[in-house]
Amino acid sequence: MNVLGKQYPTFCPMGPCIVTKDELQDPGNVDLATIVNGEVMQSANTRDLIHGLGQTLSYFSRWFRFQPGDVVSTGTPAGIGFARKPPRFLRPGDVVEVRSGQIGSLRNVVAAR
């Protein structure tokens, strides 16, 4: 459960909406897709997580007292760019969209540092 490597500034965009537990029937069964420039790069479901949501929350609750509004990073589905043949990395101007039918969409344009 590598958390620190995913928490640099601009690395974890969120919004425009986040659902509360009463709005999401089963967080352990949420379809997710990552689309880059119109091409589906990742497609998965939260039931496929190596560490299930309950296990992840239990693990982190050893050190953190969760408060309303807290966000927990769960990891990434298969299909990451550097594991592709040939490797594929994001470039300035790429449009990245993360979609979930149960939650909504988040669309960002990659910018150079």
PDB file of N, CA and C in Angstrom:
ATOM      1  N   MET A   1       0.841  -1.180   0.000  1.00  0.00           N
ATOM      2  CA  MET A   1       0.000   0.000   0.000  1.00  0.00           C
ATOM      3  C   MET A   1       0.885   1.242   0.000  1.00  0.00           C
ATOM      4  N   ASN A   2       1.384   1.559  -1.165  1.00  0.00           N
ATOM      5  CA  ASN A   2       2.265   2.701  -1.311  1.00  0.00           C
ATOM      6  C   ASN A   2       1.437   3.972  -1.426  1.00  0.00           C
ATOM      7  N   VAL A   3       1.502   4.797  -0.408  1.00  0.00           N
ATOM      8  CA  VAL A   3       0.695   6.017  -0.391  1.00  0.00           C
ATOM      9  C   VAL A   3       1.541   7.233  -0.707  1.00  0.00           C
ATOM     10  N   LEU A   4       2.703   7.340  -0.091  1.00  0.00           N
ATOM     11  CA  LEU A   4       3.492   8.568  -0.206  1.00  0.00           C
ATOM     12  C   LEU A   4       3.906   8.869  -1.643  1.00  0.00           C
ATOM     13  N   GLY A   5       4.163   7.863  -2.450  1.00  0.00           N
ATOM     14  CA  GLY A   5       4.569   8.076  -3.830  1.00  0.00           C
ATOM     15  C   GLY A   5       3.466   8.614  -4.713  1.00  0.00           C
ATOM     16  N   LYS A   6       2.260   8.687  -4.201  1.00  0.00           N
ATOM     17  CA  LYS A   6       1.123   9.155  -4.996  1.00  0.00           C
ATOM     18  C   LYS A   6       0.584  10.490  -4.510  1.00  0.00           C
ATOM     19  N   GLN A   7       1.241  11.127  -3.587  1.00  0.00           N
ATOM     20  CA  GLN A   7       0.657  12.294  -2.940  1.00  0.00           C
ATOM     21  C   GLN A   7       1.449  13.580  -3.149  1.00  0.00           C
ATOM     22  N   TYR A   8       2.116  13.713  -4.271  1.00  0.00           N
ATOM     23  CA  TYR A   8       2.815  14.955  -4.571  1.00  0.00           C
ATOM     24  C   TYR A   8       1.819  16.002  -5.066  1.00  0.00           C
ATOM     25  N   PRO A   9       2.169  17.297  -4.986  1.00  0.00           N
ATOM     26  CA  PRO A   9       1.261  18.332  -5.487  1.00  0.00           C
ATOM     27  C   PRO A   9       0.872  18.050  -6.945  1.00  0.00           C
ATOM     28  N   THR A  10      -0.358  18.204  -7.256  1.00  0.00           N
ATOM     29  CA  THR A  10      -1.002  17.991  -8.563  1.00  0.00           C
ATOM     30  C   THR A  10      -1.162  16.520  -8.941  1.00  0.00           C
ATOM     31  N   PHE A  11      -0.741  15.579  -8.101  1.00  0.00           N
ATOM     32  CA  PHE A  11      -0.791  14.158  -8.444  1.00  0.00           C
ATOM     33  C   PHE A  11      -2.141  13.513  -8.162  1.00  0.00           C
ATOM     34  N   CYS A  12      -3.003  14.143  -7.430  1.00  0.00           N
ATOM     35  CA  CYS A  12      -4.243  13.482  -7.025  1.00  0.00           C
ATOM     36  C   CYS A  12      -5.438  14.420  -7.208  1.00  0.00           C
ATOM     37  N   PRO A  13      -5.732  14.796  -8.470  1.00  0.00           N
ATOM     38  CA  PRO A  13      -6.869  15.693  -8.666  1.00  0.00           C
ATOM     39  C   PRO A  13      -8.175  15.015  -8.273  1.00  0.00           C
ATOM     40  N   MET A  14      -9.087  15.782  -7.705  1.00  0.00           N
ATOM     41  CA  MET A  14     -10.388  15.256  -7.285  1.00  0.00           C
ATOM     42  C   MET A  14     -11.491  16.231  -7.656  1.00  0.00           C
ATOM     43  N   GLY A  15     -12.673  15.721  -7.844  1.00  0.00           N
ATOM     44  CA  GLY A  15     -13.825  16.545  -8.137  1.00  0.00           C
ATOM     45  C   GLY A  15     -14.316  16.263  -9.534  1.00  0.00           C
ATOM     46  N   PRO A  16     -15.292  16.849 -10.074  1.00  0.00           N
ATOM     47  CA  PRO A  16     -16.079  17.927  -9.493  1.00  0.00           C
ATOM     48  C   PRO A  16     -17.056  17.449  -8.431  1.00  0.00           C
ATOM     49  N   CYS A  17     -17.194  16.127  -8.297  1.00  0.00           N
ATOM     50  CA  CYS A  17     -18.115  15.635  -7.274  1.00  0.00           C
ATOM     51  C   CYS A  17     -17.509  14.421  -6.592  1.00  0.00           C
ATOM     52  N   ILE A  18     -17.824  14.295  -5.351  1.00  0.00           N
ATOM     53  CA  ILE A  18     -17.464  13.108  -4.591  1.00  0.00           C
ATOM     54  C   ILE A  18     -18.746  12.655  -3.917  1.00  0.00           C
ATOM     55  N   VAL A  19     -19.017  11.377  -3.963  1.00  0.00           N
ATOM     56  CA  VAL A  19     -20.261  10.884  -3.380  1.00  0.00           C
ATOM     57  C   VAL A  19     -20.044  10.473  -1.929  1.00  0.00           C
ATOM     58  N   THR A  20     -21.108  10.563  -1.172  1.00  0.00           N
ATOM     59  CA  THR A  20     -21.066  10.108   0.216  1.00  0.00           C
ATOM     60  C   THR A  20     -21.549   8.662   0.275  1.00  0.00           C
ATOM     61  N   LYS A  21     -21.308   8.018   1.412  1.00  0.00           N
ATOM     62  CA  LYS A  21     -21.622   6.587   1.506  1.00  0.00           C
ATOM     63  C   LYS A  21     -23.100   6.276   1.273  1.00  0.00           C
ATOM     64  N   ASP A  22     -23.978   7.205   1.585  1.00  0.00           N
ATOM     65  CA  ASP A  22     -25.405   6.953   1.351  1.00  0.00           C
ATOM     66  C   ASP A  22     -25.786   7.085  -0.130  1.00  0.00           C
ATOM     67  N   GLU A  23     -24.908   7.652  -0.951  1.00  0.00           N
ATOM     68  CA  GLU A  23     -25.185   7.820  -2.376  1.00  0.00           C
ATOM     69  C   GLU A  23     -24.610   6.686  -3.233  1.00  0.00           C
ATOM     70  N   LEU A  24     -23.780   5.868  -2.646  1.00  0.00           N
ATOM     71  CA  LEU A  24     -23.112   4.796  -3.379  1.00  0.00           C
ATOM     72  C   LEU A  24     -23.512   3.469  -2.751  1.00  0.00           C
ATOM     73  N   GLN A  25     -24.307   2.692  -3.465  1.00  0.00           N
ATOM     74  CA  GLN A  25     -24.864   1.468  -2.885  1.00  0.00           C
ATOM     75  C   GLN A  25     -23.800   0.494  -2.406  1.00  0.00           C
ATOM     76  N   ASP A  26     -22.771   0.237  -3.229  1.00  0.00           N
ATOM     77  CA  ASP A  26     -21.750  -0.743  -2.870  1.00  0.00           C
ATOM     78  C   ASP A  26     -20.382  -0.256  -3.316  1.00  0.00           C
ATOM     79  N   PRO A  27     -19.611   0.393  -2.426  1.00  0.00           N
ATOM     80  CA  PRO A  27     -18.288   0.886  -2.814  1.00  0.00           C
ATOM     81  C   PRO A  27     -17.339  -0.236  -3.231  1.00  0.00           C
ATOM     82  N   GLY A  28     -17.652  -1.464  -2.853  1.00  0.00           N
ATOM     83  CA  GLY A  28     -16.833  -2.602  -3.250  1.00  0.00           C
ATOM     84  C   GLY A  28     -17.164  -3.119  -4.638  1.00  0.00           C
ATOM     85  N   ASN A  29     -18.028  -2.404  -5.368  1.00  0.00           N
ATOM     86  CA  ASN A  29     -18.423  -2.814  -6.715  1.00  0.00           C
ATOM     87  C   ASN A  29     -18.675  -1.571  -7.569  1.00  0.00           C
ATOM     88  N   VAL A  30     -17.595  -0.854  -7.864  1.00  0.00           N
ATOM     89  CA  VAL A  30     -17.680   0.384  -8.643  1.00  0.00           C
ATOM     90  C   VAL A  30     -16.829   0.232  -9.905  1.00  0.00           C
ATOM     91  N   ASP A  31     -17.448   0.429 -11.066  1.00  0.00           N
ATOM     92  CA  ASP A  31     -16.716   0.391 -12.331  1.00  0.00           C
ATOM     93  C   ASP A  31     -15.890   1.659 -12.481  1.00  0.00           C
ATOM     94  N   LEU A  32     -14.660   1.503 -12.967  1.00  0.00           N
ATOM     95  CA  LEU A  32     -13.747   2.626 -13.166  1.00  0.00           C
ATOM     96  C   LEU A  32     -13.080   2.490 -14.528  1.00  0.00           C
ATOM     97  N   ALA A  33     -12.836   3.611 -15.187  1.00  0.00           N
ATOM     98  CA  ALA A  33     -12.102   3.602 -16.453  1.00  0.00           C
ATOM     99  C   ALA A  33     -11.231   4.847 -16.523  1.00  0.00           C
ATOM    100  N   THR A  34     -10.035   4.686 -17.082  1.00  0.00           N
ATOM    101  CA  THR A  34      -9.149   5.812 -17.352  1.00  0.00           C
ATOM    102  C   THR A  34      -8.993   5.910 -18.861  1.00  0.00           C
ATOM    103  N   ILE A  35      -9.286   7.083 -19.395  1.00  0.00           N
ATOM    104  CA  ILE A  35      -9.240   7.315 -20.834  1.00  0.00           C
ATOM    105  C   ILE A  35      -8.213   8.414 -21.088  1.00  0.00           C
ATOM    106  N   VAL A  36      -7.265   8.158 -21.993  1.00  0.00           N
ATOM    107  CA  VAL A  36      -6.252   9.153 -22.353  1.00  0.00           C
ATOM    108  C   VAL A  36      -6.430   9.485 -23.828  1.00  0.00           C
ATOM    109  N   ASN A  37      -6.700  10.745 -24.104  1.00  0.00           N
ATOM    110  CA  ASN A  37      -6.904  11.212 -25.480  1.00  0.00           C
ATOM    111  C   ASN A  37      -7.922  10.343 -26.223  1.00  0.00           C
ATOM    112  N   GLY A  38      -8.983   9.958 -25.523  1.00  0.00           N
ATOM    113  CA  GLY A  38     -10.053   9.186 -26.134  1.00  0.00           C
ATOM    114  C   GLY A  38      -9.844   7.681 -26.156  1.00  0.00           C
ATOM    115  N   GLU A  39      -8.686   7.194 -25.712  1.00  0.00           N
ATOM    116  CA  GLU A  39      -8.393   5.757 -25.715  1.00  0.00           C
ATOM    117  C   GLU A  39      -8.486   5.199 -24.295  1.00  0.00           C
ATOM    118  N   VAL A  40      -9.263   4.137 -24.123  1.00  0.00           N
ATOM    119  CA  VAL A  40      -9.372   3.509 -22.803  1.00  0.00           C
ATOM    120  C   VAL A  40      -8.046   2.835 -22.477  1.00  0.00           C
ATOM    121  N   MET A  41      -7.421   3.279 -21.396  1.00  0.00           N
ATOM    122  CA  MET A  41      -6.137   2.729 -20.961  1.00  0.00           C
ATOM    123  C   MET A  41      -6.306   1.762 -19.790  1.00  0.00           C
ATOM    124  N   GLN A  42      -7.300   1.999 -18.966  1.00  0.00           N
ATOM    125  CA  GLN A  42      -7.565   1.154 -17.809  1.00  0.00           C
ATOM    126  C   GLN A  42      -9.069   0.975 -17.671  1.00  0.00           C
ATOM    127  N   SER A  43      -9.476  -0.234 -17.327  1.00  0.00           N
ATOM    128  CA  SER A  43     -10.877  -0.515 -17.070  1.00  0.00           C
ATOM    129  C   SER A  43     -10.924  -1.579 -15.984  1.00  0.00           C
ATOM    130  N   ALA A  44     -11.576  -1.268 -14.871  1.00  0.00           N
ATOM    131  CA  ALA A  44     -11.563  -2.187 -13.733  1.00  0.00           C
ATOM    132  C   ALA A  44     -12.774  -1.934 -12.852  1.00  0.00           C
ATOM    133  N   ASN A  45     -12.817  -2.652 -11.759  1.00  0.00           N
ATOM    134  CA  ASN A  45     -13.882  -2.522 -10.776  1.00  0.00           C
ATOM    135  C   ASN A  45     -13.238  -2.591  -9.396  1.00  0.00           C
ATOM    136  N   THR A  46     -13.786  -1.884  -8.436  1.00  0.00           N
ATOM    137  CA  THR A  46     -13.206  -1.897  -7.087  1.00  0.00           C
ATOM    138  C   THR A  46     -13.202  -3.294  -6.472  1.00  0.00           C
ATOM    139  N   ARG A  47     -14.029  -4.204  -6.955  1.00  0.00           N
ATOM    140  CA  ARG A  47     -14.004  -5.575  -6.415  1.00  0.00           C
ATOM    141  C   ARG A  47     -12.710  -6.295  -6.805  1.00  0.00           C
ATOM    142  N   ASP A  48     -11.961  -5.739  -7.779  1.00  0.00           N
ATOM    143  CA  ASP A  48     -10.713  -6.345  -8.237  1.00  0.00           C
ATOM    144  C   ASP A  48      -9.485  -5.850  -7.479  1.00  0.00           C
ATOM    145  N   LEU A  49      -9.664  -4.983  -6.506  1.00  0.00           N
ATOM    146  CA  LEU A  49      -8.529  -4.459  -5.747  1.00  0.00           C
ATOM    147  C   LEU A  49      -7.778  -5.594  -5.054  1.00  0.00           C
ATOM    148  N   ILE A  50      -6.455  -5.505  -5.024  1.00  0.00           N
ATOM    149  CA  ILE A  50      -5.650  -6.500  -4.306  1.00  0.00           C
ATOM    150  C   ILE A  50      -6.006  -6.468  -2.829  1.00  0.00           C
ATOM    151  N   HIS A  51      -6.083  -5.282  -2.281  1.00  0.00           N
ATOM    152  CA  HIS A  51      -6.497  -5.084  -0.891  1.00  0.00           C
ATOM    153  C   HIS A  51      -7.895  -4.481  -0.944  1.00  0.00           C
ATOM    154  N   GLY A  52      -8.909  -5.218  -0.509  1.00  0.00           N
ATOM    155  CA  GLY A  52     -10.279  -4.729  -0.531  1.00  0.00           C
ATOM    156  C   GLY A  52     -10.445  -3.465   0.295  1.00  0.00           C
ATOM    157  N   LEU A  53     -11.551  -2.772   0.081  1.00  0.00           N
ATOM    158  CA  LEU A  53     -11.780  -1.509   0.788  1.00  0.00           C
ATOM    159  C   LEU A  53     -11.793  -1.697   2.302  1.00  0.00           C
ATOM    160  N   GLY A  54     -12.449  -2.736   2.783  1.00  0.00           N
ATOM    161  CA  GLY A  54     -12.483  -2.986   4.223  1.00  0.00           C
ATOM    162  C   GLY A  54     -11.099  -3.220   4.790  1.00  0.00           C
ATOM    163  N   GLN A  55     -10.289  -4.014   4.091  1.00  0.00           N
ATOM    164  CA  GLN A  55      -8.923  -4.294   4.536  1.00  0.00           C
ATOM    165  C   GLN A  55      -8.086  -3.015   4.531  1.00  0.00           C
ATOM    166  N   THR A  56      -8.245  -2.207   3.492  1.00  0.00           N
ATOM    167  CA  THR A  56      -7.484  -0.958   3.396  1.00  0.00           C
ATOM    168  C   THR A  56      -7.849  -0.003   4.527  1.00  0.00           C
ATOM    169  N   LEU A  57      -9.138   0.177   4.770  1.00  0.00           N
ATOM    170  CA  LEU A  57      -9.571   1.076   5.848  1.00  0.00           C
ATOM    171  C   LEU A  57      -9.127   0.558   7.212  1.00  0.00           C
ATOM    172  N   SER A  58      -9.208  -0.739   7.413  1.00  0.00           N
ATOM    173  CA  SER A  58      -8.763  -1.332   8.673  1.00  0.00           C
ATOM    174  C   SER A  58      -7.270  -1.080   8.884  1.00  0.00           C
ATOM    175  N   TYR A  59      -6.484  -1.267   7.834  1.00  0.00           N
ATOM    176  CA  TYR A  59      -5.038  -1.060   7.902  1.00  0.00           C
ATOM    177  C   TYR A  59      -4.717   0.382   8.296  1.00  0.00           C
ATOM    178  N   PHE A  60      -5.294   1.336   7.582  1.00  0.00           N
ATOM    179  CA  PHE A  60      -4.992   2.739   7.863  1.00  0.00           C
ATOM    180  C   PHE A  60      -5.552   3.207   9.198  1.00  0.00           C
ATOM    181  N   SER A  61      -6.617   2.594   9.657  1.00  0.00           N
ATOM    182  CA  SER A  61      -7.205   3.029  10.934  1.00  0.00           C
ATOM    183  C   SER A  61      -6.308   2.703  12.121  1.00  0.00           C
ATOM    184  N   ARG A  62      -5.266   1.920  11.897  1.00  0.00           N
ATOM    185  CA  ARG A  62      -4.272   1.684  12.964  1.00  0.00           C
ATOM    186  C   ARG A  62      -3.535   2.972  13.314  1.00  0.00           C
ATOM    187  N   TRP A  63      -3.384   3.855  12.326  1.00  0.00           N
ATOM    188  CA  TRP A  63      -2.602   5.078  12.514  1.00  0.00           C
ATOM    189  C   TRP A  63      -3.421   6.352  12.400  1.00  0.00           C
ATOM    190  N   PHE A  64      -4.549   6.296  11.730  1.00  0.00           N
ATOM    191  CA  PHE A  64      -5.329   7.498  11.477  1.00  0.00           C
ATOM    192  C   PHE A  64      -6.739   7.355  12.021  1.00  0.00           C
ATOM    193  N   ARG A  65      -7.246   8.424  12.554  1.00  0.00           N
ATOM    194  CA  ARG A  65      -8.656   8.474  12.948  1.00  0.00           C
ATOM    195  C   ARG A  65      -9.396   9.161  11.808  1.00  0.00           C
ATOM    196  N   PHE A  66     -10.189   8.417  11.098  1.00  0.00           N
ATOM    197  CA  PHE A  66     -10.879   8.965   9.935  1.00  0.00           C
ATOM    198  C   PHE A  66     -11.911  10.004  10.344  1.00  0.00           C
ATOM    199  N   GLN A  67     -11.984  11.051   9.528  1.00  0.00           N
ATOM    200  CA  GLN A  67     -12.935  12.138   9.721  1.00  0.00           C
ATOM    201  C   GLN A  67     -13.769  12.290   8.448  1.00  0.00           C
ATOM    202  N   PRO A  68     -14.969  12.834   8.555  1.00  0.00           N
ATOM    203  CA  PRO A  68     -15.755  13.093   7.341  1.00  0.00           C
ATOM    204  C   PRO A  68     -14.947  13.932   6.350  1.00  0.00           C
ATOM    205  N   GLY A  69     -14.963  13.522   5.108  1.00  0.00           N
ATOM    206  CA  GLY A  69     -14.218  14.232   4.069  1.00  0.00           C
ATOM    207  C   GLY A  69     -12.857  13.640   3.771  1.00  0.00           C
ATOM    208  N   ASP A  70     -12.374  12.712   4.610  1.00  0.00           N
ATOM    209  CA  ASP A  70     -11.092  12.071   4.342  1.00  0.00           C
ATOM    210  C   ASP A  70     -11.161  11.284   3.038  1.00  0.00           C
ATOM    211  N   VAL A  71     -10.043  11.225   2.336  1.00  0.00           N
ATOM    212  CA  VAL A  71      -9.938  10.475   1.092  1.00  0.00           C
ATOM    213  C   VAL A  71      -8.829   9.447   1.262  1.00  0.00           C
ATOM    214  N   VAL A  72      -9.078   8.226   0.842  1.00  0.00           N
ATOM    215  CA  VAL A  72      -8.090   7.154   0.938  1.00  0.00           C
ATOM    216  C   VAL A  72      -7.738   6.695  -0.475  1.00  0.00           C
ATOM    217  N   SER A  73      -6.453   6.720  -0.805  1.00  0.00           N
ATOM    218  CA  SER A  73      -5.993   6.226  -2.106  1.00  0.00           C
ATOM    219  C   SER A  73      -5.933   4.706  -2.065  1.00  0.00           C
ATOM    220  N   THR A  74      -6.463   4.058  -3.095  1.00  0.00           N
ATOM    221  CA  THR A  74      -6.534   2.596  -3.078  1.00  0.00           C
ATOM    222  C   THR A  74      -5.574   1.913  -4.036  1.00  0.00           C
ATOM    223  N   GLY A  75      -4.933   2.629  -4.908  1.00  0.00           N
ATOM    224  CA  GLY A  75      -4.056   1.992  -5.878  1.00  0.00           C
ATOM    225  C   GLY A  75      -4.578   2.183  -7.285  1.00  0.00           C
ATOM    226  N   THR A  76      -3.957   1.498  -8.231  1.00  0.00           N
ATOM    227  CA  THR A  76      -4.301   1.687  -9.635  1.00  0.00           C
ATOM    228  C   THR A  76      -4.594   0.351 -10.307  1.00  0.00           C
ATOM    229  N   PRO A  77      -5.519   0.331 -11.238  1.00  0.00           N
ATOM    230  CA  PRO A  77      -5.789  -0.908 -11.982  1.00  0.00           C
ATOM    231  C   PRO A  77      -4.668  -1.221 -12.975  1.00  0.00           C
ATOM    232  N   ALA A  78      -4.716  -2.416 -13.540  1.00  0.00           N
ATOM    233  CA  ALA A  78      -3.765  -2.797 -14.586  1.00  0.00           C
ATOM    234  C   ALA A  78      -3.905  -1.843 -15.769  1.00  0.00           C
ATOM    235  N   GLY A  79      -2.811  -1.687 -16.508  1.00  0.00           N
ATOM    236  CA  GLY A  79      -2.842  -0.862 -17.704  1.00  0.00           C
ATOM    237  C   GLY A  79      -1.989   0.386 -17.603  1.00  0.00           C
ATOM    238  N   ILE A  80      -1.172   0.476 -16.536  1.00  0.00           N
ATOM    239  CA  ILE A  80      -0.350   1.672 -16.362  1.00  0.00           C
ATOM    240  C   ILE A  80       0.652   1.817 -17.507  1.00  0.00           C
ATOM    241  N   GLY A  81       0.970   3.053 -17.826  1.00  0.00           N
ATOM    242  CA  GLY A  81       1.776   3.370 -18.999  1.00  0.00           C
ATOM    243  C   GLY A  81       3.146   2.742 -19.051  1.00  0.00           C
ATOM    244  N   PHE A  82       3.899   2.751 -17.950  1.00  0.00           N
ATOM    245  CA  PHE A  82       5.268   2.254 -18.025  1.00  0.00           C
ATOM    246  C   PHE A  82       5.318   0.736 -18.197  1.00  0.00           C
ATOM    247  N   ALA A  83       4.229   0.026 -17.913  1.00  0.00           N
ATOM    248  CA  ALA A  83       4.202  -1.434 -18.062  1.00  0.00           C
ATOM    249  C   ALA A  83       3.783  -1.858 -19.470  1.00  0.00           C
ATOM    250  N   ARG A  84       3.406  -0.903 -20.298  1.00  0.00           N
ATOM    251  CA  ARG A  84       2.988  -1.233 -21.667  1.00  0.00           C
ATOM    252  C   ARG A  84       4.215  -1.458 -22.551  1.00  0.00           C
ATOM    253  N   LYS A  85       4.008  -2.177 -23.637  1.00  0.00           N
ATOM    254  CA  LYS A  85       5.078  -2.437 -24.600  1.00  0.00           C
ATOM    255  C   LYS A  85       4.694  -1.780 -25.917  1.00  0.00           C
ATOM    256  N   PRO A  86       5.343  -0.722 -26.353  1.00  0.00           N
ATOM    257  CA  PRO A  86       6.353   0.055 -25.638  1.00  0.00           C
ATOM    258  C   PRO A  86       5.716   0.883 -24.519  1.00  0.00           C
ATOM    259  N   PRO A  87       6.544   1.330 -23.567  1.00  0.00           N
ATOM    260  CA  PRO A  87       6.012   2.154 -22.474  1.00  0.00           C
ATOM    261  C   PRO A  87       5.323   3.404 -23.024  1.00  0.00           C
ATOM    262  N   ARG A  88       4.316   3.845 -22.316  1.00  0.00           N
ATOM    263  CA  ARG A  88       3.569   5.038 -22.738  1.00  0.00           C
ATOM    264  C   ARG A  88       3.438   5.967 -21.541  1.00  0.00           C
ATOM    265  N   PHE A  89       3.928   7.171 -21.702  1.00  0.00           N
ATOM    266  CA  PHE A  89       3.902   8.144 -20.618  1.00  0.00           C
ATOM    267  C   PHE A  89       3.057   9.348 -21.024  1.00  0.00           C
ATOM    268  N   LEU A  90       2.469   9.985 -20.042  1.00  0.00           N
ATOM    269  CA  LEU A  90       1.677  11.183 -20.313  1.00  0.00           C
ATOM    270  C   LEU A  90       2.581  12.317 -20.761  1.00  0.00           C
ATOM    271  N   ARG A  91       2.037  13.152 -21.657  1.00  0.00           N
ATOM    272  CA  ARG A  91       2.776  14.310 -22.171  1.00  0.00           C
ATOM    273  C   ARG A  91       1.925  15.556 -22.000  1.00  0.00           C
ATOM    274  N   PRO A  92       2.575  16.728 -21.940  1.00  0.00           N
ATOM    275  CA  PRO A  92       1.798  17.962 -21.857  1.00  0.00           C
ATOM    276  C   PRO A  92       0.775  18.024 -22.991  1.00  0.00           C
ATOM    277  N   GLY A  93      -0.436  18.393 -22.623  1.00  0.00           N
ATOM    278  CA  GLY A  93      -1.521  18.485 -23.587  1.00  0.00           C
ATOM    279  C   GLY A  93      -2.417  17.255 -23.629  1.00  0.00           C
ATOM    280  N   ASP A  94      -1.929  16.113 -23.110  1.00  0.00           N
ATOM    281  CA  ASP A  94      -2.779  14.920 -23.061  1.00  0.00           C
ATOM    282  C   ASP A  94      -4.005  15.200 -22.200  1.00  0.00           C
ATOM    283  N   VAL A  95      -5.129  14.642 -22.606  1.00  0.00           N
ATOM    284  CA  VAL A  95      -6.369  14.775 -21.843  1.00  0.00           C
ATOM    285  C   VAL A  95      -6.634  13.442 -21.149  1.00  0.00           C
ATOM    286  N   VAL A  96      -6.705  13.481 -19.830  1.00  0.00           N
ATOM    287  CA  VAL A  96      -6.933  12.281 -19.024  1.00  0.00           C
ATOM    288  C   VAL A  96      -8.306  12.398 -18.376  1.00  0.00           C
ATOM    289  N   GLU A  97      -9.120  11.372 -18.587  1.00  0.00           N
ATOM    290  CA  GLU A  97     -10.446  11.347 -17.981  1.00  0.00           C
ATOM    291  C   GLU A  97     -10.591  10.063 -17.184  1.00  0.00           C
ATOM    292  N   VAL A  98     -11.069  10.187 -15.963  1.00  0.00           N
ATOM    293  CA  VAL A  98     -11.393   9.032 -15.130  1.00  0.00           C
ATOM    294  C   VAL A  98     -12.903   9.014 -14.992  1.00  0.00           C
ATOM    295  N   ARG A  99     -13.502   7.854 -15.323  1.00  0.00           N
ATOM    296  CA  ARG A  99     -14.966   7.752 -15.333  1.00  0.00           C
ATOM    297  C   ARG A  99     -15.446   6.628 -14.428  1.00  0.00           C
ATOM    298  N   SER A 100     -16.583   6.873 -13.833  1.00  0.00           N
ATOM    299  CA  SER A 100     -17.322   5.846 -13.112  1.00  0.00           C
ATOM    300  C   SER A 100     -18.798   6.125 -13.318  1.00  0.00           C
ATOM    301  N   GLY A 101     -19.518   5.135 -13.817  1.00  0.00           N
ATOM    302  CA  GLY A 101     -20.950   5.311 -14.006  1.00  0.00           C
ATOM    303  C   GLY A 101     -21.673   5.611 -12.707  1.00  0.00           C
ATOM    304  N   GLN A 102     -21.154   5.089 -11.602  1.00  0.00           N
ATOM    305  CA  GLN A 102     -21.794   5.289 -10.310  1.00  0.00           C
ATOM    306  C   GLN A 102     -21.441   6.633  -9.668  1.00  0.00           C
ATOM    307  N   ILE A 103     -20.338   7.235 -10.095  1.00  0.00           N
ATOM    308  CA  ILE A 103     -19.870   8.460  -9.430  1.00  0.00           C
ATOM    309  C   ILE A 103     -19.875   9.660 -10.363  1.00  0.00           C
ATOM    310  N   GLY A 104     -19.284   9.534 -11.532  1.00  0.00           N
ATOM    311  CA  GLY A 104     -19.179  10.651 -12.458  1.00  0.00           C
ATOM    312  C   GLY A 104     -17.852  10.617 -13.187  1.00  0.00           C
ATOM    313  N   SER A 105     -17.437  11.768 -13.716  1.00  0.00           N
ATOM    314  CA  SER A 105     -16.222  11.889 -14.513  1.00  0.00           C
ATOM    315  C   SER A 105     -15.340  13.000 -13.986  1.00  0.00           C
ATOM    316  N   LEU A 106     -14.036  12.817 -14.171  1.00  0.00           N
ATOM    317  CA  LEU A 106     -13.055  13.850 -13.860  1.00  0.00           C
ATOM    318  C   LEU A 106     -12.133  13.941 -15.062  1.00  0.00           C
ATOM    319  N   ARG A 107     -12.005  15.137 -15.639  1.00  0.00           N
ATOM    320  CA  ARG A 107     -11.218  15.343 -16.857  1.00  0.00           C
ATOM    321  C   ARG A 107     -10.162  16.400 -16.585  1.00  0.00           C
ATOM    322  N   ASN A 108      -8.900  16.078 -16.923  1.00  0.00           N
ATOM    323  CA  ASN A 108      -7.795  17.007 -16.719  1.00  0.00           C
ATOM    324  C   ASN A 108      -6.880  17.009 -17.933  1.00  0.00           C
ATOM    325  N   VAL A 109      -6.278  18.157 -18.189  1.00  0.00           N
ATOM    326  CA  VAL A 109      -5.272  18.285 -19.233  1.00  0.00           C
ATOM    327  C   VAL A 109      -3.909  18.291 -18.552  1.00  0.00           C
ATOM    328  N   VAL A 110      -2.997  17.450 -19.050  1.00  0.00           N
ATOM    329  CA  VAL A 110      -1.657  17.355 -18.476  1.00  0.00           C
ATOM    330  C   VAL A 110      -0.874  18.609 -18.838  1.00  0.00           C
ATOM    331  N   ALA A 111      -0.192  19.184 -17.852  1.00  0.00           N
ATOM    332  CA  ALA A 111       0.623  20.381 -18.062  1.00  0.00           C
ATOM    333  C   ALA A 111       2.074  20.072 -17.716  1.00  0.00           C
ATOM    334  N   ALA A 112       2.995  20.768 -18.376  1.00  0.00           N
ATOM    335  CA  ALA A 112       4.416  20.623 -18.062  1.00  0.00           C
ATOM    336  C   ALA A 112       4.714  21.355 -16.762  1.00  0.00           C
ATOM    337  N   ARG A 113       5.728  20.906 -16.077  1.00  0.00           N
ATOM    338  CA  ARG A 113       6.140  21.595 -14.848  1.00  0.00           C
ATOM    339  C   ARG A 113       6.891  22.843 -15.176  1.00  0.00           C
TER     340      ARG A 113
END
